[in-house]
């Protein structure tokens, strides 16, 4: 099975709904706010559709010209494309992938900033995520008002659940740090909390 990007899967999903030209696909993705899942840019989408054609997963089925606009090619998914979309989605849904989010790295290295800076940064992140959750609630309001079957917007409810979990963890962690439940070392630790005597502040615990 070819190694496809998230945008390629999104493009295959759109073509599985019916033939379309890349600009029409881009407009649909913008309308559906698919940028919450993948980076959506016209040039990148055109490139992905071209790669799908090269792989035999999509094919050109016609061209049209409207007024003075450039000629546009319409593409359709192939039988092989449907198989790859089906099998790829099953794999992505069932098997956790090795991912390396930058926030996880930042949390792993948080001891390298002061307690006050950590509290401020985590609090700011929580506020930003609360804004994203509000946007997600707006999207949920739109899709539920349209009486769309839930299977079409399960991703939105998933995103909201993940945002809520992150926000709760951030608030809880900030409270624990401020109470002193999380021993703090690192730069300027003496200015805002006792240093953690269980580990030298200049070294990492290699057991974690």
mmCIF file of C-alpha atoms in Angstrom:
data_model
loop_
_atom_site.group_PDB
_atom_site.id
_atom_site.type_symbol
_atom_site.label_atom_id
_atom_site.label_comp_id
_atom_site.label_asym_id
_atom_site.label_seq_id
_atom_site.Cartn_x
_atom_site.Cartn_y
_atom_site.Cartn_z
ATOM 1 C CA UNK A 1 0.000 0.000 0.000
ATOM 2 C CA UNK A 2 1.467 3.423 -0.914
ATOM 3 C CA UNK A 3 2.531 5.762 1.865
ATOM 4 C CA UNK A 4 0.038 8.635 1.630
ATOM 5 C CA UNK A 5 -0.033 11.953 3.441
ATOM 6 C CA UNK A 6 -3.094 13.055 5.460
ATOM 7 C CA UNK A 7 -3.936 15.516 2.662
ATOM 8 C CA UNK A 8 -3.816 12.695 0.109
ATOM 9 C CA UNK A 9 -6.320 10.689 2.170
ATOM 10 C CA UNK A 10 -8.541 13.764 2.417
ATOM 11 C CA UNK A 11 -8.339 14.235 -1.358
ATOM 12 C CA UNK A 12 -9.226 10.589 -1.966
ATOM 13 C CA UNK A 13 -12.171 10.953 0.393
ATOM 14 C CA UNK A 14 -13.462 13.926 -1.593
ATOM 15 C CA UNK A 15 -13.034 12.122 -4.912
ATOM 16 C CA UNK A 16 -14.874 9.158 -3.437
ATOM 17 C CA UNK A 17 -17.883 11.477 -3.071
ATOM 18 C CA UNK A 18 -17.763 12.239 -6.794
ATOM 19 C CA UNK A 19 -15.563 13.606 -9.602
ATOM 20 C CA UNK A 20 -14.160 17.091 -9.021
ATOM 21 C CA UNK A 21 -11.361 19.416 -10.079
ATOM 22 C CA UNK A 22 -8.726 20.391 -7.493
ATOM 23 C CA UNK A 23 -9.941 23.983 -7.034
ATOM 24 C CA UNK A 24 -13.457 22.720 -6.352
ATOM 25 C CA UNK A 25 -11.970 20.253 -3.855
ATOM 26 C CA UNK A 26 -10.058 23.090 -2.175
ATOM 27 C CA UNK A 27 -13.223 25.165 -1.847
ATOM 28 C CA UNK A 28 -15.076 22.213 -0.329
ATOM 29 C CA UNK A 29 -12.303 21.652 2.211
ATOM 30 C CA UNK A 30 -12.296 25.323 3.193
ATOM 31 C CA UNK A 31 -16.093 25.291 3.533
ATOM 32 C CA UNK A 32 -15.905 22.225 5.763
ATOM 33 C CA UNK A 33 -13.042 23.760 7.767
ATOM 34 C CA UNK A 34 -10.839 20.782 7.046
ATOM 35 C CA UNK A 35 -7.823 22.892 8.024
ATOM 36 C CA UNK A 36 -8.446 21.608 11.553
ATOM 37 C CA UNK A 37 -7.182 18.220 10.332
ATOM 38 C CA UNK A 38 -4.744 18.939 7.496
ATOM 39 C CA UNK A 39 -2.891 21.891 6.003
ATOM 40 C CA UNK A 40 -4.977 22.983 3.025
ATOM 41 C CA UNK A 41 -3.313 25.034 0.288
ATOM 42 C CA UNK A 42 -4.341 25.056 -3.395
ATOM 43 C CA UNK A 43 -0.834 24.343 -4.700
ATOM 44 C CA UNK A 44 -0.253 21.481 -2.285
ATOM 45 C CA UNK A 45 -3.646 19.985 -3.094
ATOM 46 C CA UNK A 46 -2.948 20.128 -6.851
ATOM 47 C CA UNK A 47 0.352 18.359 -6.204
ATOM 48 C CA UNK A 48 -1.345 15.637 -4.138
ATOM 49 C CA UNK A 49 -3.977 15.014 -6.804
ATOM 50 C CA UNK A 50 -1.205 14.702 -9.395
ATOM 51 C CA UNK A 51 0.562 12.151 -7.192
ATOM 52 C CA UNK A 52 -2.679 10.184 -6.795
ATOM 53 C CA UNK A 53 -2.904 10.038 -10.581
ATOM 54 C CA UNK A 54 0.705 8.857 -10.845
ATOM 55 C CA UNK A 55 -0.061 6.103 -8.324
ATOM 56 C CA UNK A 56 -3.141 4.999 -10.243
ATOM 57 C CA UNK A 57 -5.473 6.010 -7.409
ATOM 58 C CA UNK A 58 -7.190 8.774 -9.409
ATOM 59 C CA UNK A 59 -7.643 9.568 -13.081
ATOM 60 C CA UNK A 60 -8.548 12.528 -15.255
ATOM 61 C CA UNK A 61 -12.084 12.203 -16.614
ATOM 62 C CA UNK A 62 -12.613 15.494 -18.405
ATOM 63 C CA UNK A 63 -11.737 19.161 -18.823
ATOM 64 C CA UNK A 64 -13.828 22.320 -18.907
ATOM 65 C CA UNK A 65 -13.293 26.023 -19.390
ATOM 66 C CA UNK A 66 -15.536 28.720 -17.939
ATOM 67 C CA UNK A 67 -15.283 32.121 -19.635
ATOM 68 C CA UNK A 68 -11.734 33.450 -19.540
ATOM 69 C CA UNK A 69 -10.714 31.039 -16.804
ATOM 70 C CA UNK A 70 -7.911 28.536 -17.374
ATOM 71 C CA UNK A 71 -8.911 25.048 -18.438
ATOM 72 C CA UNK A 72 -9.702 22.826 -15.465
ATOM 73 C CA UNK A 73 -9.253 19.067 -15.315
ATOM 74 C CA UNK A 74 -11.790 16.969 -13.432
ATOM 75 C CA UNK A 75 -10.558 13.879 -11.602
ATOM 76 C CA UNK A 76 -12.268 10.751 -10.301
ATOM 77 C CA UNK A 77 -11.158 8.038 -7.893
ATOM 78 C CA UNK A 78 -10.224 4.667 -9.402
ATOM 79 C CA UNK A 79 -11.132 1.230 -8.073
ATOM 80 C CA UNK A 80 -7.574 0.931 -6.787
ATOM 81 C CA UNK A 81 -7.991 4.298 -5.105
ATOM 82 C CA UNK A 82 -11.121 3.110 -3.287
ATOM 83 C CA UNK A 83 -9.269 0.023 -2.077
ATOM 84 C CA UNK A 84 -6.310 2.066 -0.819
ATOM 85 C CA UNK A 85 -8.647 4.572 0.866
ATOM 86 C CA UNK A 86 -10.576 1.768 2.567
ATOM 87 C CA UNK A 87 -7.553 -0.229 3.703
ATOM 88 C CA UNK A 88 -5.588 2.861 4.696
ATOM 89 C CA UNK A 89 -8.383 4.224 6.870
ATOM 90 C CA UNK A 90 -8.785 0.867 8.609
ATOM 91 C CA UNK A 91 -5.055 0.888 9.389
ATOM 92 C CA UNK A 92 -5.050 4.493 10.635
ATOM 93 C CA UNK A 93 -8.090 3.920 12.827
ATOM 94 C CA UNK A 94 -6.968 0.642 14.371
ATOM 95 C CA UNK A 95 -3.220 1.061 14.854
ATOM 96 C CA UNK A 96 -1.727 3.927 16.915
ATOM 97 C CA UNK A 97 1.034 5.673 14.989
ATOM 98 C CA UNK A 98 4.353 6.861 16.369
ATOM 99 C CA UNK A 99 3.871 10.614 16.563
ATOM 100 C CA UNK A 100 6.172 13.261 17.985
ATOM 101 C CA UNK A 101 4.103 16.332 18.943
ATOM 102 C CA UNK A 102 6.272 19.300 19.880
ATOM 103 C CA UNK A 103 4.222 19.931 23.049
ATOM 104 C CA UNK A 104 5.247 16.534 24.418
ATOM 105 C CA UNK A 105 8.879 17.508 23.879
ATOM 106 C CA UNK A 106 8.321 20.841 25.606
ATOM 107 C CA UNK A 107 6.754 19.146 28.644
ATOM 108 C CA UNK A 108 9.656 16.679 28.788
ATOM 109 C CA UNK A 109 12.090 19.619 28.926
ATOM 110 C CA UNK A 110 9.998 21.944 31.111
ATOM 111 C CA UNK A 111 12.525 21.738 33.969
ATOM 112 C CA UNK A 112 14.785 24.025 31.943
ATOM 113 C CA UNK A 113 12.596 27.068 32.657
ATOM 114 C CA UNK A 114 11.581 28.624 35.962
ATOM 115 C CA UNK A 115 8.447 27.693 37.859
ATOM 116 C CA UNK A 116 6.877 31.100 37.166
ATOM 117 C CA UNK A 117 7.589 30.807 33.435
ATOM 118 C CA UNK A 118 6.165 27.276 33.320
ATOM 119 C CA UNK A 119 2.960 28.376 35.046
ATOM 120 C CA UNK A 120 2.576 31.350 32.701
ATOM 121 C CA UNK A 121 3.214 29.257 29.574
ATOM 122 C CA UNK A 122 0.841 26.434 30.553
ATOM 123 C CA UNK A 123 -1.849 28.942 31.533
ATOM 124 C CA UNK A 124 -1.492 30.711 28.180
ATOM 125 C CA UNK A 125 -1.784 27.379 26.346
ATOM 126 C CA UNK A 126 -4.944 26.505 28.265
ATOM 127 C CA UNK A 127 -6.494 29.848 27.274
ATOM 128 C CA UNK A 128 -5.576 29.284 23.612
ATOM 129 C CA UNK A 129 -7.087 25.799 23.636
ATOM 130 C CA UNK A 130 -10.251 27.132 25.249
ATOM 131 C CA UNK A 131 -10.538 29.460 22.251
ATOM 132 C CA UNK A 132 -10.162 26.510 19.898
ATOM 133 C CA UNK A 133 -12.804 24.600 21.832
ATOM 134 C CA UNK A 134 -15.185 27.529 21.422
ATOM 135 C CA UNK A 135 -14.578 27.411 17.651
ATOM 136 C CA UNK A 136 -15.234 23.667 17.717
ATOM 137 C CA UNK A 137 -18.494 24.239 19.578
ATOM 138 C CA UNK A 138 -19.503 26.650 16.818
ATOM 139 C CA UNK A 139 -18.819 23.994 14.191
ATOM 140 C CA UNK A 140 -20.808 21.435 16.191
ATOM 141 C CA UNK A 141 -23.698 23.864 16.324
ATOM 142 C CA UNK A 142 -23.651 24.228 12.541
ATOM 143 C CA UNK A 143 -23.502 20.517 11.734
ATOM 144 C CA UNK A 144 -26.134 19.524 14.280
ATOM 145 C CA UNK A 145 -28.450 22.238 12.965
ATOM 146 C CA UNK A 146 -28.156 20.653 9.512
ATOM 147 C CA UNK A 147 -29.239 17.277 10.928
ATOM 148 C CA UNK A 148 -26.187 15.612 9.385
ATOM 149 C CA UNK A 149 -25.684 11.989 10.465
ATOM 150 C CA UNK A 150 -23.156 11.881 13.287
ATOM 151 C CA UNK A 151 -20.748 9.701 11.304
ATOM 152 C CA UNK A 152 -19.974 12.755 9.157
ATOM 153 C CA UNK A 153 -18.780 14.834 12.113
ATOM 154 C CA UNK A 154 -17.326 12.294 14.528
ATOM 155 C CA UNK A 155 -13.971 13.967 13.988
ATOM 156 C CA UNK A 156 -15.348 17.233 15.379
ATOM 157 C CA UNK A 157 -16.611 15.569 18.567
ATOM 158 C CA UNK A 158 -13.252 13.786 18.879
ATOM 159 C CA UNK A 159 -11.355 17.073 18.584
ATOM 160 C CA UNK A 160 -13.559 18.634 21.253
ATOM 161 C CA UNK A 161 -12.993 15.717 23.621
ATOM 162 C CA UNK A 162 -9.218 15.906 23.119
ATOM 163 C CA UNK A 163 -9.218 19.678 23.663
ATOM 164 C CA UNK A 164 -11.232 19.267 26.861
ATOM 165 C CA UNK A 165 -8.840 16.617 28.160
ATOM 166 C CA UNK A 166 -5.824 18.843 27.420
ATOM 167 C CA UNK A 167 -7.414 21.876 29.051
ATOM 168 C CA UNK A 168 -8.264 19.916 32.192
ATOM 169 C CA UNK A 169 -4.714 18.509 32.389
ATOM 170 C CA UNK A 170 -3.205 21.965 31.969
ATOM 171 C CA UNK A 171 -5.344 23.541 34.700
ATOM 172 C CA UNK A 172 -4.725 20.638 37.078
ATOM 173 C CA UNK A 173 -0.978 20.681 36.418
ATOM 174 C CA UNK A 174 -0.729 24.443 36.945
ATOM 175 C CA UNK A 175 -2.560 24.092 40.277
ATOM 176 C CA UNK A 176 -0.227 21.261 41.345
ATOM 177 C CA UNK A 177 2.863 23.264 40.433
ATOM 178 C CA UNK A 178 1.615 26.316 42.303
ATOM 179 C CA UNK A 179 0.821 24.230 45.406
ATOM 180 C CA UNK A 180 4.306 22.778 45.365
ATOM 181 C CA UNK A 181 3.121 19.250 44.569
ATOM 182 C CA UNK A 182 5.587 19.160 41.670
ATOM 183 C CA UNK A 183 9.138 19.701 43.037
ATOM 184 C CA UNK A 184 10.890 22.264 40.878
ATOM 185 C CA UNK A 185 14.524 22.668 39.880
ATOM 186 C CA UNK A 186 16.078 24.364 36.926
ATOM 187 C CA UNK A 187 16.874 27.997 36.111
ATOM 188 C CA UNK A 188 15.947 30.569 38.769
ATOM 189 C CA UNK A 189 14.162 27.882 40.807
ATOM 190 C CA UNK A 190 15.295 29.463 44.059
ATOM 191 C CA UNK A 191 13.350 32.613 43.245
ATOM 192 C CA UNK A 192 9.977 30.928 43.253
ATOM 193 C CA UNK A 193 10.241 27.450 44.835
ATOM 194 C CA UNK A 194 12.624 25.178 46.754
ATOM 195 C CA UNK A 195 14.899 23.177 44.481
ATOM 196 C CA UNK A 196 14.185 19.481 44.013
ATOM 197 C CA UNK A 197 16.895 17.753 46.047
ATOM 198 C CA UNK A 198 16.149 14.342 44.506
ATOM 199 C CA UNK A 199 17.886 15.204 41.250
ATOM 200 C CA UNK A 200 20.611 17.581 40.204
ATOM 201 C CA UNK A 201 18.991 20.422 38.262
ATOM 202 C CA UNK A 202 21.678 20.240 35.604
ATOM 203 C CA UNK A 203 21.017 16.609 34.709
ATOM 204 C CA UNK A 204 18.152 14.604 33.271
ATOM 205 C CA UNK A 205 16.665 11.557 34.938
ATOM 206 C CA UNK A 206 17.708 8.917 32.427
ATOM 207 C CA UNK A 207 15.262 6.380 33.843
ATOM 208 C CA UNK A 208 12.157 8.118 32.546
#
